[in-house]
mmCIF file of C-alpha atoms in Angstrom:
data_model
loop_
_atom_site.group_PDB
_atom_site.id
_atom_site.type_symbol
_atom_site.label_atom_id
_atom_site.label_comp_id
_atom_site.label_asym_id
_atom_site.label_seq_id
_atom_site.Cartn_x
_atom_site.Cartn_y
_atom_site.Cartn_z
ATOM 1 C CA MET A 852 3.820 -16.670 56.155
ATOM 2 C CA THR A 853 3.109 -16.786 59.407
ATOM 3 C CA ARG A 854 5.591 -19.055 61.242
ATOM 4 C CA ARG A 855 3.316 -21.524 63.632
ATOM 5 C CA PRO A 856 4.676 -21.714 67.216
ATOM 6 C CA GLU A 857 7.530 -22.993 68.041
ATOM 7 C CA GLY A 858 7.071 -26.946 69.316
ATOM 8 C CA CYS A 859 3.929 -26.695 67.532
ATOM 9 C CA ARG A 860 2.307 -29.327 64.179
ATOM 10 C CA SER A 861 2.644 -28.303 60.701
ATOM 11 C CA ASP A 862 -0.744 -29.205 58.992
ATOM 12 C CA LEU A 863 1.059 -31.395 57.548
ATOM 13 C CA GLU A 864 2.524 -33.853 59.602
ATOM 14 C CA LEU A 865 -1.423 -32.998 61.792
ATOM 15 C CA SER A 866 -2.781 -34.867 58.579
ATOM 16 C CA LEU A 867 -0.756 -37.116 58.358
ATOM 17 C CA SER A 868 -1.871 -38.685 61.718
ATOM 18 C CA LEU A 869 -5.533 -39.128 60.326
ATOM 19 C CA VAL A 870 -3.573 -42.334 58.200
ATOM 20 C CA GLU A 871 -3.169 -45.298 59.678
ATOM 21 C CA GLY A 872 0.730 -46.343 59.830
ATOM 22 C CA GLU A 873 2.807 -42.948 58.446
ATOM 23 C CA LEU A 874 4.400 -41.715 60.870
ATOM 24 C CA THR A 875 6.412 -43.844 63.359
ATOM 25 C CA PRO A 876 5.870 -44.898 66.478
ATOM 26 C CA LEU A 877 7.850 -42.447 68.060
ATOM 27 C CA ALA A 878 6.746 -39.438 66.082
ATOM 28 C CA VAL A 879 2.773 -40.451 67.140
ATOM 29 C CA ARG A 880 3.872 -40.366 70.853
ATOM 30 C CA THR A 881 4.945 -37.178 70.583
ATOM 31 C CA LEU A 882 2.707 -35.732 68.793
ATOM 32 C CA GLU A 883 -0.134 -37.471 71.969
ATOM 33 C CA MET A 884 2.409 -35.834 74.363
ATOM 34 C CA HIS A 885 2.408 -32.606 72.501
ATOM 35 C CA LEU A 886 -1.744 -32.448 71.913
ATOM 36 C CA ALA A 887 -2.573 -32.614 75.515
ATOM 37 C CA ASP A 888 -0.667 -29.739 76.158
ATOM 38 C CA CYS A 889 -1.346 -27.834 73.099
ATOM 39 C CA LEU A 890 -4.965 -26.928 72.599
ATOM 40 C CA ALA A 891 -4.318 -24.752 69.421
ATOM 41 C CA CYS A 892 -3.099 -27.984 67.619
ATOM 42 C CA ARG A 893 -6.273 -29.848 68.969
ATOM 43 C CA GLU A 894 -8.328 -28.062 67.438
ATOM 44 C CA ARG A 895 -6.020 -27.822 63.798
ATOM 45 C CA LEU A 896 -5.603 -31.491 64.107
ATOM 46 C CA SER A 897 -9.748 -31.070 64.743
ATOM 47 C CA ARG A 898 -10.462 -29.363 61.931
ATOM 48 C CA LEU A 899 -8.216 -31.896 59.460
ATOM 49 C CA ARG A 900 -9.973 -34.403 60.238
ATOM 50 C CA GLU A 901 -13.676 -32.700 59.759
ATOM 51 C CA GLU A 902 -11.837 -31.293 56.223
ATOM 52 C CA ARG A 903 -10.753 -35.423 55.407
ATOM 53 C CA GLN A 904 -13.910 -36.509 55.763
ATOM 54 C CA ALA A 905 -16.529 -34.176 54.141
ATOM 55 C CA PHE A 906 -13.323 -34.502 51.266
ATOM 56 C CA TYR A 907 -13.776 -38.109 50.876
ATOM 57 C CA VAL A 908 -17.716 -37.617 51.335
ATOM 58 C CA ARG A 909 -16.953 -35.309 47.948
ATOM 59 C CA ARG A 910 -14.684 -37.663 46.348
ATOM 60 C CA PRO A 911 -15.168 -41.278 47.956
ATOM 61 C CA ARG A 912 -13.208 -43.264 44.842
ATOM 62 C CA ILE A 913 -11.457 -43.134 42.102
ATOM 63 C CA ALA A 914 -13.161 -43.880 39.353
ATOM 64 C CA ALA A 915 -10.412 -46.909 38.935
ATOM 65 C CA GLU A 916 -10.481 -49.131 41.757
ATOM 66 C CA SER A 917 -8.642 -51.598 41.763
ATOM 67 C CA SER A 918 -4.463 -52.234 41.145
ATOM 68 C CA GLN A 919 -2.447 -53.117 38.431
ATOM 69 C CA PRO A 920 0.536 -54.808 39.149
ATOM 70 C CA ALA A 921 3.428 -52.015 37.035
ATOM 71 C CA ILE A 922 5.451 -53.651 33.989
ATOM 72 C CA GLY A 923 8.667 -51.592 33.416
ATOM 73 C CA TRP A 924 10.730 -52.231 29.512
ATOM 74 C CA ARG A 925 13.081 -52.143 31.560
ATOM 75 C CA ARG A 926 12.583 -55.019 33.661
ATOM 76 C CA TRP A 927 12.377 -57.705 31.217
ATOM 77 C CA VAL A 928 15.999 -57.711 29.715
ATOM 78 C CA TRP A 929 16.784 -59.993 33.088
ATOM 79 C CA LEU A 930 14.060 -62.480 31.830
ATOM 80 C CA SER A 931 15.144 -65.537 30.154
ATOM 81 C CA ALA A 932 13.785 -66.890 26.781
ATOM 82 C CA ALA A 933 10.448 -68.489 28.293
ATOM 83 C CA SER A 934 9.237 -66.237 30.889
ATOM 84 C CA LEU A 935 9.493 -63.927 28.158
ATOM 85 C CA ALA A 936 7.447 -65.728 26.469
ATOM 86 C CA THR A 937 5.038 -66.014 29.007
ATOM 87 C CA GLY A 938 5.472 -62.565 30.002
ATOM 88 C CA VAL A 939 4.037 -61.270 26.595
ATOM 89 C CA LEU A 940 1.079 -62.365 27.212
ATOM 90 C CA ILE A 941 0.637 -60.725 31.084
ATOM 91 C CA PHE A 942 2.239 -57.871 29.527
ATOM 92 C CA LEU A 943 -0.648 -58.233 26.448
ATOM 93 C CA VAL A 944 -3.419 -58.410 29.747
ATOM 94 C CA GLY A 945 -2.124 -56.504 32.098
ATOM 95 C CA MET A 946 -2.614 -52.924 29.464
ATOM 96 C CA PHE A 947 -5.806 -54.753 27.897
ATOM 97 C CA TRP A 948 -6.227 -54.271 32.145
ATOM 98 C CA PHE A 949 -5.109 -50.586 31.710
ATOM 99 C CA VAL A 950 -6.517 -49.335 28.862
ATOM 100 C CA GLU A 951 -10.434 -50.060 30.676
ATOM 101 C CA GLN A 952 -9.259 -48.869 33.734
ATOM 102 C CA LYS A 953 -8.111 -45.622 32.206
ATOM 103 C CA ALA A 954 -11.275 -45.544 30.412
ATOM 104 C CA GLU A 955 -13.714 -45.494 33.446
ATOM 105 C CA THR A 956 -10.983 -43.127 35.142
ATOM 106 C CA LEU A 957 -11.969 -40.939 31.936
ATOM 107 C CA SER A 958 -15.820 -41.259 32.853
ATOM 108 C CA LEU A 959 -15.885 -38.152 34.751
ATOM 109 C CA ARG A 960 -13.521 -36.485 32.164
ATOM 110 C CA PHE A 961 -14.446 -33.938 29.907
ATOM 111 C CA LYS A 962 -12.512 -34.477 26.731
ATOM 112 C CA GLY A 963 -10.252 -29.833 25.399
ATOM 113 C CA ALA A 964 -11.879 -27.203 28.092
ATOM 114 C CA ALA A 965 -13.772 -28.299 31.390
ATOM 115 C CA PRO A 966 -17.756 -27.357 31.707
ATOM 116 C CA GLY A 967 -18.084 -23.993 32.178
ATOM 117 C CA LEU A 968 -21.140 -21.821 33.884
ATOM 118 C CA HIS A 969 -22.040 -18.549 32.970
ATOM 119 C CA VAL A 970 -24.605 -16.357 34.984
ATOM 120 C CA TRP A 971 -26.591 -13.482 34.052
ATOM 121 C CA VAL A 972 -28.181 -11.638 35.526
ATOM 122 C CA GLU A 973 -31.190 -9.339 35.226
ATOM 123 C CA ARG A 974 -31.777 -6.543 38.196
ATOM 124 C CA GLY A 975 -34.483 -3.477 37.915
ATOM 125 C CA GLY A 976 -34.740 -4.057 33.996
ATOM 126 C CA VAL A 977 -30.963 -4.175 33.770
ATOM 127 C CA VAL A 978 -28.801 -7.051 32.366
ATOM 128 C CA GLU A 979 -25.179 -8.337 33.317
ATOM 129 C CA ARG A 980 -22.762 -10.758 34.020
ATOM 130 C CA GLY A 981 -22.614 -12.798 37.643
ATOM 131 C CA ARG A 982 -20.055 -13.727 38.395
ATOM 132 C CA SER A 983 -20.030 -15.386 42.649
ATOM 133 C CA PRO A 984 -20.299 -14.253 45.523
ATOM 134 C CA LEU A 985 -23.865 -12.855 44.386
ATOM 135 C CA ARG A 986 -26.094 -10.409 46.370
ATOM 136 C CA LEU A 987 -29.689 -10.434 44.932
ATOM 137 C CA SER A 988 -32.854 -9.817 46.267
ATOM 138 C CA PRO A 989 -36.349 -11.592 45.804
ATOM 139 C CA GLY A 990 -37.754 -10.859 42.237
ATOM 140 C CA ASP A 991 -34.399 -10.119 40.970
ATOM 141 C CA ARG A 992 -33.898 -13.316 37.537
ATOM 142 C CA ILE A 993 -31.160 -15.352 36.756
ATOM 143 C CA ARG A 994 -30.402 -16.956 33.484
ATOM 144 C CA PHE A 995 -27.428 -20.164 32.924
ATOM 145 C CA ALA A 996 -25.615 -20.332 29.795
ATOM 146 C CA THR A 997 -23.128 -23.264 29.245
ATOM 147 C CA SER A 998 -19.859 -23.478 27.419
ATOM 148 C CA LEU A 999 -19.165 -27.771 26.771
ATOM 149 C CA SER A 1000 -16.263 -28.425 24.270
ATOM 150 C CA GLU A 1001 -19.471 -31.822 24.401
ATOM 151 C CA ASP A 1002 -22.357 -33.220 24.329
ATOM 152 C CA ALA A 1003 -23.218 -34.081 28.495
ATOM 153 C CA TYR A 1004 -26.026 -34.234 30.275
ATOM 154 C CA LEU A 1005 -26.905 -31.357 33.040
ATOM 155 C CA THR A 1006 -29.182 -30.579 36.095
ATOM 156 C CA ILE A 1007 -28.843 -27.489 37.966
ATOM 157 C CA VAL A 1008 -29.980 -27.823 41.484
ATOM 158 C CA ASN A 1009 -30.551 -24.992 43.757
ATOM 159 C CA LEU A 1010 -30.024 -25.521 47.479
ATOM 160 C CA ASP A 1011 -29.958 -23.658 50.790
ATOM 161 C CA GLU A 1012 -28.981 -23.632 53.949
ATOM 162 C CA GLN A 1013 -32.174 -25.560 55.319
ATOM 163 C CA ALA A 1014 -31.254 -28.412 52.716
ATOM 164 C CA ARG A 1015 -33.984 -27.843 50.202
ATOM 165 C CA LEU A 1016 -33.045 -28.924 47.434
ATOM 166 C CA THR A 1017 -34.900 -27.328 44.128
ATOM 167 C CA SER A 1018 -34.280 -28.012 40.495
ATOM 168 C CA TYR A 1019 -33.092 -25.238 37.747
ATOM 169 C CA PHE A 1020 -33.093 -27.452 35.021
ATOM 170 C CA PRO A 1021 -34.645 -29.025 33.603
ATOM 171 C CA ALA A 1022 -37.041 -27.064 34.974
ATOM 172 C CA GLN A 1023 -39.355 -29.819 36.916
ATOM 173 C CA PRO A 1024 -37.333 -32.403 39.003
ATOM 174 C CA GLY A 1025 -36.191 -35.727 37.020
ATOM 175 C CA GLN A 1026 -33.450 -36.964 35.504
ATOM 176 C CA SER A 1027 -30.898 -34.672 33.515
ATOM 177 C CA GLN A 1028 -31.216 -33.569 30.324
ATOM 178 C CA LEU A 1029 -28.860 -33.892 27.418
ATOM 179 C CA CYS A 1030 -26.778 -30.166 26.001
ATOM 180 C CA PRO A 1031 -25.062 -29.819 22.938
ATOM 181 C CA ALA A 1032 -21.216 -28.749 22.613
ATOM 182 C CA GLY A 1033 -20.896 -24.640 22.040
ATOM 183 C CA VAL A 1034 -19.777 -21.788 23.559
ATOM 184 C CA GLU A 1035 -21.870 -19.797 26.226
ATOM 185 C CA ARG A 1036 -25.417 -21.600 25.141
ATOM 186 C CA PRO A 1037 -28.103 -20.146 26.966
ATOM 187 C CA LEU A 1038 -30.306 -22.260 28.826
ATOM 188 C CA PRO A 1039 -34.037 -21.735 28.124
ATOM 189 C CA ASP A 1040 -35.630 -20.096 30.304
ATOM 190 C CA SER A 1041 -34.956 -17.429 33.362
ATOM 191 C CA ILE A 1042 -35.617 -18.353 37.038
ATOM 192 C CA ARG A 1043 -36.894 -15.523 39.203
ATOM 193 C CA LEU A 1044 -35.878 -15.342 43.127
ATOM 194 C CA ASP A 1045 -38.640 -15.983 45.424
ATOM 195 C CA ASP A 1046 -38.722 -14.055 48.133
ATOM 196 C CA THR A 1047 -36.320 -16.329 50.560
ATOM 197 C CA LEU A 1048 -33.737 -14.662 51.780
ATOM 198 C CA GLY A 1049 -30.086 -15.747 53.411
ATOM 199 C CA SER A 1050 -27.629 -18.210 51.360
ATOM 200 C CA GLU A 1051 -28.147 -20.292 48.598
ATOM 201 C CA ARG A 1052 -26.282 -22.161 46.252
ATOM 202 C CA VAL A 1053 -26.872 -22.978 42.860
ATOM 203 C CA PHE A 1054 -25.011 -25.895 40.933
ATOM 204 C CA ALA A 1055 -24.792 -26.796 37.546
ATOM 205 C CA LEU A 1056 -23.302 -31.585 37.855
ATOM 206 C CA PHE A 1057 -22.027 -31.892 34.057
ATOM 207 C CA SER A 1058 -21.701 -35.946 33.102
ATOM 208 C CA ARG A 1059 -21.630 -38.457 30.989
ATOM 209 C CA ALA A 1060 -24.922 -40.364 31.761
ATOM 210 C CA PRO A 1061 -28.311 -38.732 33.266
ATOM 211 C CA LEU A 1062 -28.592 -37.727 37.410
ATOM 212 C CA ASP A 1063 -31.862 -38.501 39.030
ATOM 213 C CA PHE A 1064 -33.250 -36.086 40.792
ATOM 214 C CA VAL A 1065 -34.189 -38.168 43.517
ATOM 215 C CA SER A 1066 -30.195 -39.141 44.461
ATOM 216 C CA ILE A 1067 -28.862 -35.923 44.618
ATOM 217 C CA ARG A 1068 -31.516 -35.127 47.672
ATOM 218 C CA ARG A 1069 -30.162 -38.218 49.352
ATOM 219 C CA ALA A 1070 -26.694 -36.924 48.977
ATOM 220 C CA LEU A 1071 -27.886 -33.600 51.405
ATOM 221 C CA ALA A 1072 -27.657 -36.180 53.918
ATOM 222 C CA ALA A 1073 -23.640 -35.658 54.237
ATOM 223 C CA MET A 1074 -23.416 -32.040 53.915
ATOM 224 C CA LYS A 1075 -25.845 -31.328 56.657
ATOM 225 C CA ARG A 1076 -24.141 -30.762 60.652
ATOM 226 C CA PRO A 1077 -23.976 -33.880 62.877
ATOM 227 C CA GLY A 1078 -26.660 -33.054 65.037
ATOM 228 C CA SER A 1079 -28.568 -30.337 62.607
ATOM 229 C CA ASP A 1080 -30.719 -29.955 59.299
ATOM 230 C CA ARG A 1081 -28.503 -27.634 58.317
ATOM 231 C CA ILE A 1082 -25.850 -26.656 55.430
ATOM 232 C CA ASP A 1083 -22.818 -24.668 55.330
ATOM 233 C CA LEU A 1084 -22.926 -23.238 51.465
ATOM 234 C CA GLU A 1085 -19.200 -22.071 52.378
ATOM 235 C CA GLN A 1086 -17.290 -25.265 53.007
ATOM 236 C CA TRP A 1087 -19.871 -27.204 50.400
ATOM 237 C CA ASP A 1088 -18.848 -25.526 46.492
ATOM 238 C CA THR A 1089 -19.162 -29.012 45.245
ATOM 239 C CA LEU A 1090 -22.402 -32.290 45.620
ATOM 240 C CA PRO A 1091 -20.967 -35.662 46.699
ATOM 241 C CA VAL A 1092 -22.312 -36.470 43.025
ATOM 242 C CA PRO A 1093 -20.204 -38.036 40.564
ATOM 243 C CA ALA A 1094 -20.614 -35.873 38.375
ATOM 244 C CA PHE A 1095 -18.591 -32.208 37.426
ATOM 245 C CA GLN A 1096 -19.350 -29.298 38.794
ATOM 246 C CA ARG A 1097 -20.112 -25.595 38.912
ATOM 247 C CA SER A 1098 -21.133 -23.795 41.612
ATOM 248 C CA VAL A 1099 -23.082 -20.185 42.049
ATOM 249 C CA LEU A 1100 -23.004 -18.847 45.781
ATOM 250 C CA ILE A 1101 -25.973 -16.455 46.518
ATOM 251 C CA GLU A 1102 -27.040 -13.946 49.068
ATOM 252 C CA LYS A 1103 -30.235 -13.199 48.555
ATOM 253 C CA VAL A 1104 -31.537 -9.670 50.833
ATOM 254 C CA ARG A 1105 -34.168 -7.059 51.020
ATOM 255 C CA ARG A 1106 -33.132 -4.646 47.360
ATOM 256 C CA ASP A 1107 -33.000 -1.706 50.142
ATOM 257 C CA GLU A 1108 -30.980 -3.270 52.179
ATOM 258 C CA PRO A 1109 -27.500 -2.075 52.120
ATOM 259 C CA MET T 295 8.961 -59.066 41.169
ATOM 260 C CA PHE T 296 7.519 -56.116 40.202
ATOM 261 C CA ALA T 297 5.563 -52.941 41.855
ATOM 262 C CA ARG T 298 2.332 -53.139 42.989
ATOM 263 C CA ILE T 299 0.444 -50.264 43.622
ATOM 264 C CA ASP T 300 -2.766 -50.768 45.187
ATOM 265 C CA VAL T 301 -4.255 -47.309 43.829
ATOM 266 C CA GLU T 302 -7.130 -47.560 45.828
ATOM 267 C CA ASP T 303 -5.709 -47.940 49.112
ATOM 268 C CA TRP T 304 -2.929 -45.366 48.725
ATOM 269 C CA TYR T 305 -6.341 -42.844 47.818
ATOM 270 C CA ARG T 306 -7.686 -43.415 51.318
ATOM 271 C CA ARG T 307 -4.814 -43.117 52.376
ATOM 272 C CA TYR T 308 -3.335 -40.084 50.731
ATOM 273 C CA GLY T 309 -5.989 -38.198 48.801
ATOM 274 C CA HIS T 310 -7.170 -35.394 50.839
ATOM 275 C CA VAL T 311 -2.857 -34.727 51.642
ATOM 276 C CA LEU T 312 -3.013 -33.670 48.521
ATOM 277 C CA PHE T 313 -6.546 -32.597 47.632
ATOM 278 C CA ARG T 314 -4.602 -30.065 50.028
ATOM 279 C CA ARG T 315 -1.190 -29.440 49.328
ATOM 280 C CA CYS T 316 -3.535 -28.715 45.040
ATOM 281 C CA ARG T 317 -5.530 -26.185 47.076
ATOM 282 C CA ALA T 318 -2.551 -24.475 48.393
ATOM 283 C CA LEU T 319 -1.351 -24.190 45.206
ATOM 284 C CA LEU T 320 -4.114 -23.524 42.855
ATOM 285 C CA GLY T 321 -6.227 -21.496 45.246
ATOM 286 C CA ARG T 322 -9.757 -23.704 44.208
ATOM 287 C CA PRO T 323 -11.008 -26.426 46.165
ATOM 288 C CA ALA T 324 -13.094 -27.502 43.341
ATOM 289 C CA GLU T 325 -9.639 -27.239 40.825
ATOM 290 C CA ALA T 326 -7.866 -29.090 43.187
ATOM 291 C CA GLU T 327 -9.855 -32.080 43.524
ATOM 292 C CA ASP T 328 -10.088 -32.199 40.093
ATOM 293 C CA ALA T 329 -6.499 -32.366 40.017
ATOM 294 C CA VAL T 330 -5.844 -35.612 42.677
ATOM 295 C CA GLN T 331 -7.706 -37.041 39.401
ATOM 296 C CA GLU T 332 -5.322 -36.493 37.942
ATOM 297 C CA VAL T 333 -3.047 -36.818 39.518
ATOM 298 C CA PHE T 334 -4.078 -41.031 40.344
ATOM 299 C CA VAL T 335 -3.934 -41.726 36.307
ATOM 300 C CA ARG T 336 -0.595 -40.239 35.636
ATOM 301 C CA VAL T 337 -0.134 -42.880 38.639
ATOM 302 C CA LEU T 338 -1.851 -45.425 36.121
ATOM 303 C CA ARG T 339 0.209 -44.420 33.546
ATOM 304 C CA TYR T 340 3.541 -44.261 35.297
ATOM 305 C CA GLY T 341 3.535 -46.872 37.572
ATOM 306 C CA HIS T 342 5.760 -48.808 36.240
ATOM 307 C CA ARG T 343 8.693 -46.056 37.437
ATOM 308 C CA PHE T 344 7.654 -46.485 41.167
ATOM 309 C CA TRP T 345 10.010 -49.178 42.778
ATOM 310 C CA PRO T 346 9.720 -51.672 45.700
ATOM 311 C CA GLY T 347 11.011 -49.996 48.457
ATOM 312 C CA GLN T 348 10.195 -46.226 48.092
ATOM 313 C CA LYS T 349 7.876 -44.109 50.445
ATOM 314 C CA PRO T 350 4.739 -43.110 48.276
ATOM 315 C CA LEU T 351 4.050 -39.189 49.473
ATOM 316 C CA PRO T 352 6.661 -37.722 48.284
ATOM 317 C CA TRP T 353 6.378 -39.667 44.707
ATOM 318 C CA LEU T 354 2.336 -38.321 45.290
ATOM 319 C CA PHE T 355 3.679 -34.455 45.958
ATOM 320 C CA GLN T 356 5.968 -34.688 43.228
ATOM 321 C CA ILE T 357 3.544 -35.998 40.632
ATOM 322 C CA ALA T 358 0.719 -33.149 42.158
ATOM 323 C CA ASN T 359 3.114 -30.143 41.885
ATOM 324 C CA ARG T 360 3.595 -31.420 38.483
ATOM 325 C CA VAL T 361 0.478 -31.279 37.863
ATOM 326 C CA CYS T 362 -0.705 -28.230 39.510
ATOM 327 C CA PHE T 363 2.083 -26.059 37.436
ATOM 328 C CA ASP T 364 0.513 -27.955 34.268
ATOM 329 C CA ARG T 365 -3.273 -26.438 34.929
ATOM 330 C CA GLY T 366 -1.922 -23.238 36.382
ATOM 331 C CA ARG T 367 0.134 -23.228 32.411
ATOM 332 C CA LEU T 368 -3.585 -24.311 30.703
ATOM 333 C CA GLY T 369 -4.942 -21.423 33.005
ATOM 334 C CA ALA T 370 -3.308 -18.601 31.481
ATOM 335 C CA ARG T 371 -3.585 -20.120 27.922
ATOM 336 C CA SER T 372 -6.962 -20.910 28.758
ATOM 337 C CA ALA T 373 -7.092 -16.781 29.414
ATOM 338 C CA SER T 374 -9.165 -15.953 26.566
ATOM 339 C CA TRP T 375 -12.228 -18.259 27.779
ATOM 340 C CA GLU T 376 -14.772 -16.254 30.597
ATOM 341 C CA GLU T 377 -14.043 -17.963 34.245
ATOM 342 C CA PRO T 378 -17.506 -20.245 35.277
ATOM 343 C CA PRO T 379 -18.297 -17.545 38.315
ATOM 344 C CA SER T 380 -18.356 -20.102 39.399
ATOM 345 C CA ALA T 381 -15.340 -20.078 42.461
ATOM 346 C CA PRO T 382 -16.274 -19.391 46.631
ATOM 347 C CA ALA T 383 -14.982 -16.537 47.578
ATOM 348 C CA GLY T 384 -12.351 -16.093 50.071
ATOM 349 C CA GLU T 385 -9.169 -18.197 49.466
ATOM 350 C CA GLY T 386 -7.774 -18.120 46.297
ATOM 351 C CA ASN T 387 -9.598 -15.976 44.441
ATOM 352 C CA ASP T 388 -8.698 -12.902 45.687
ATOM 353 C CA THR T 389 -7.185 -10.860 42.377
ATOM 354 C CA ALA T 390 -3.646 -10.114 43.761
ATOM 355 C CA GLN T 391 -3.648 -13.633 45.852
ATOM 356 C CA ALA T 392 -4.539 -15.077 42.095
ATOM 357 C CA GLU T 393 -1.155 -12.678 40.858
ATOM 358 C CA LEU T 394 1.326 -14.151 43.557
ATOM 359 C CA ARG T 395 0.655 -17.929 42.874
ATOM 360 C CA CYS T 396 0.957 -17.993 39.373
ATOM 361 C CA GLU T 397 4.575 -16.143 39.935
ATOM 362 C CA VAL T 398 5.666 -18.598 42.681
ATOM 363 C CA MET T 399 4.626 -21.731 40.785
ATOM 364 C CA VAL T 400 6.145 -20.194 37.241
ATOM 365 C CA HIS T 401 9.707 -19.462 39.382
ATOM 366 C CA LEU T 402 9.113 -22.917 41.144
ATOM 367 C CA GLN T 403 8.860 -24.596 37.525
ATOM 368 C CA ARG T 404 12.496 -23.398 37.147
ATOM 369 C CA LEU T 405 14.007 -26.002 39.457
ATOM 370 C CA ASP T 406 14.429 -29.868 40.211
ATOM 371 C CA PRO T 407 12.134 -31.893 42.164
ATOM 372 C CA LEU T 408 14.181 -31.425 45.550
ATOM 373 C CA THR T 409 13.625 -27.992 45.364
ATOM 374 C CA GLN T 410 10.192 -27.519 44.505
ATOM 375 C CA GLU T 411 8.683 -29.997 47.308
ATOM 376 C CA VAL T 412 11.609 -28.325 50.089
ATOM 377 C CA ALA T 413 10.011 -24.515 49.377
ATOM 378 C CA ILE T 414 6.945 -25.627 48.581
ATOM 379 C CA LEU T 415 7.092 -26.941 52.627
ATOM 380 C CA TYR T 416 8.657 -24.389 54.320
ATOM 381 C CA HIS T 417 7.322 -21.684 52.297
ATOM 382 C CA VAL T 418 3.392 -22.939 52.350
ATOM 383 C CA GLU T 419 3.580 -26.038 54.878
ATOM 384 C CA GLY T 420 5.424 -23.866 57.243
ATOM 385 C CA MET T 421 7.377 -26.733 58.033
ATOM 386 C CA THR T 422 10.673 -25.704 60.123
ATOM 387 C CA LEU T 423 14.284 -27.382 58.497
ATOM 388 C CA GLU T 424 14.638 -30.132 60.445
ATOM 389 C CA GLU T 425 10.777 -31.749 59.766
ATOM 390 C CA ILE T 426 11.708 -31.090 56.208
ATOM 391 C CA ALA T 427 15.535 -32.997 56.502
ATOM 392 C CA ARG T 428 12.625 -35.534 57.918
ATOM 393 C CA GLN T 429 9.634 -35.718 55.393
ATOM 394 C CA VAL T 430 12.319 -35.199 52.398
ATOM 395 C CA GLY T 431 14.876 -37.921 53.410
ATOM 396 C CA ARG T 432 17.744 -36.129 53.058
ATOM 397 C CA THR T 433 19.990 -33.999 55.737
ATOM 398 C CA ARG T 434 19.151 -30.555 56.813
ATOM 399 C CA LYS T 435 22.060 -28.645 55.219
ATOM 400 C CA THR T 436 20.998 -30.210 51.551
ATOM 401 C CA VAL T 437 17.371 -28.416 52.829
ATOM 402 C CA ALA T 438 18.933 -25.103 53.616
ATOM 403 C CA ARG T 439 21.149 -25.128 50.459
ATOM 404 C CA ARG T 440 17.426 -26.438 48.371
ATOM 405 C CA LEU T 441 16.139 -23.565 50.057
ATOM 406 C CA GLU T 442 19.065 -20.526 49.479
ATOM 407 C CA ARG T 443 18.316 -21.966 45.950
ATOM 408 C CA PHE T 444 14.696 -21.483 45.824
ATOM 409 C CA THR T 445 15.219 -17.746 47.121
ATOM 410 C CA GLN T 446 18.239 -16.810 44.626
ATOM 411 C CA VAL T 447 15.591 -18.056 41.663
ATOM 412 C CA THR T 448 13.096 -15.781 42.951
ATOM 413 C CA ARG T 449 15.347 -12.949 43.260
ATOM 414 C CA GLN T 450 15.422 -13.139 38.715
ATOM 415 C CA PRO T 451 12.726 -11.872 36.441
ATOM 416 C CA THR T 452 10.305 -14.159 36.027
ATOM 417 C CA ARG T 453 9.809 -14.952 32.718
ATOM 418 C CA GLU T 454 7.401 -18.183 31.378
ATOM 419 C CA ALA T 455 9.244 -21.394 32.438
ATOM 420 C CA GLY T 456 9.521 -24.904 30.478
ATOM 421 C CA GLY T 457 7.442 -24.521 26.699
ATOM 422 C CA GLY T 458 4.067 -26.600 26.143
ATOM 423 C CA ILE T 459 2.462 -28.646 28.147
#
């Protein structure tokens, strides 16, 4: 990798400077002095700050939100018999809490292989498997298939750079539909691409509970650039909604465009 | 008396930092986000191993490295699957880059956690030996020796590290 200029700060240090109290006061002062004279580091810091904000919009929290006291087996050796009985009781309560937290943590995780989204493309009567990014034209057709190790709710939506959201599956916007487990199970309908040109991204949202199309639309607000109604689809490969996601980037061009 | 871990606070503080690490090792942002979730599942599972006074971030990095190595092995194992066409173009999606990343991951797994961390901080984060020494809490000399050890390992033929998940 290309080494940065002498004196410039690593991305890790700049990232840690955004974490309150992570750098020592001396390190903070030294960094501030350097940033005053270094445009490159200021720009990198700005980019990292934006990236950090975007990360926490997409994933605002982990499913298990509470802390719990960690109990190590070795430490019980030091306790007296009376506290050992109390400690065992606390341990049992703690394990019950741990199991519940773990179950909640796993609410967005799927057993076995992760959900997969497959795309088939029909252009001029020829059908072939598609891989992101797709270069397609108005009138082309796409069809999706899913691979699931267990039944899951599915919504597939299409989002363009002007933040227009369309429901592909189910065809009418509403709530996610339950899809059965299976390998490369095709969804019932294919979609004919309309005449709008430009970039679009298709998101497949897999979840254990139905997602509501309205709540997905509301989440788009966090994706828009400040002072703009446009969305950078290169940056957003997942939507800020609690679901396991796969996405496909589509570039729609005129058929005769090179 | 017991090590108390505020998982939510750790996520707010270090979630993005860990995401950057996982993205560098795995190459795909979506997979890196999943890996960060897995890191905190393991924090809950192994929190009793975290002692008071220990700095959280080095421990979290160690877990994140392990999660990424495990995912790298899983990815190799599920080669029979058709890869979902969801990886965005650009970062991490080039075949040559992916192969190089796999090879580096294999080498890293043959090393102890400290050497892994030194190698990642040097080659991935682009940090100097002095910066790495401050980050991992060791002398510059120790860091240099660990880096040399990584270099020696990468000169050896690549073979799959460990066995099984």
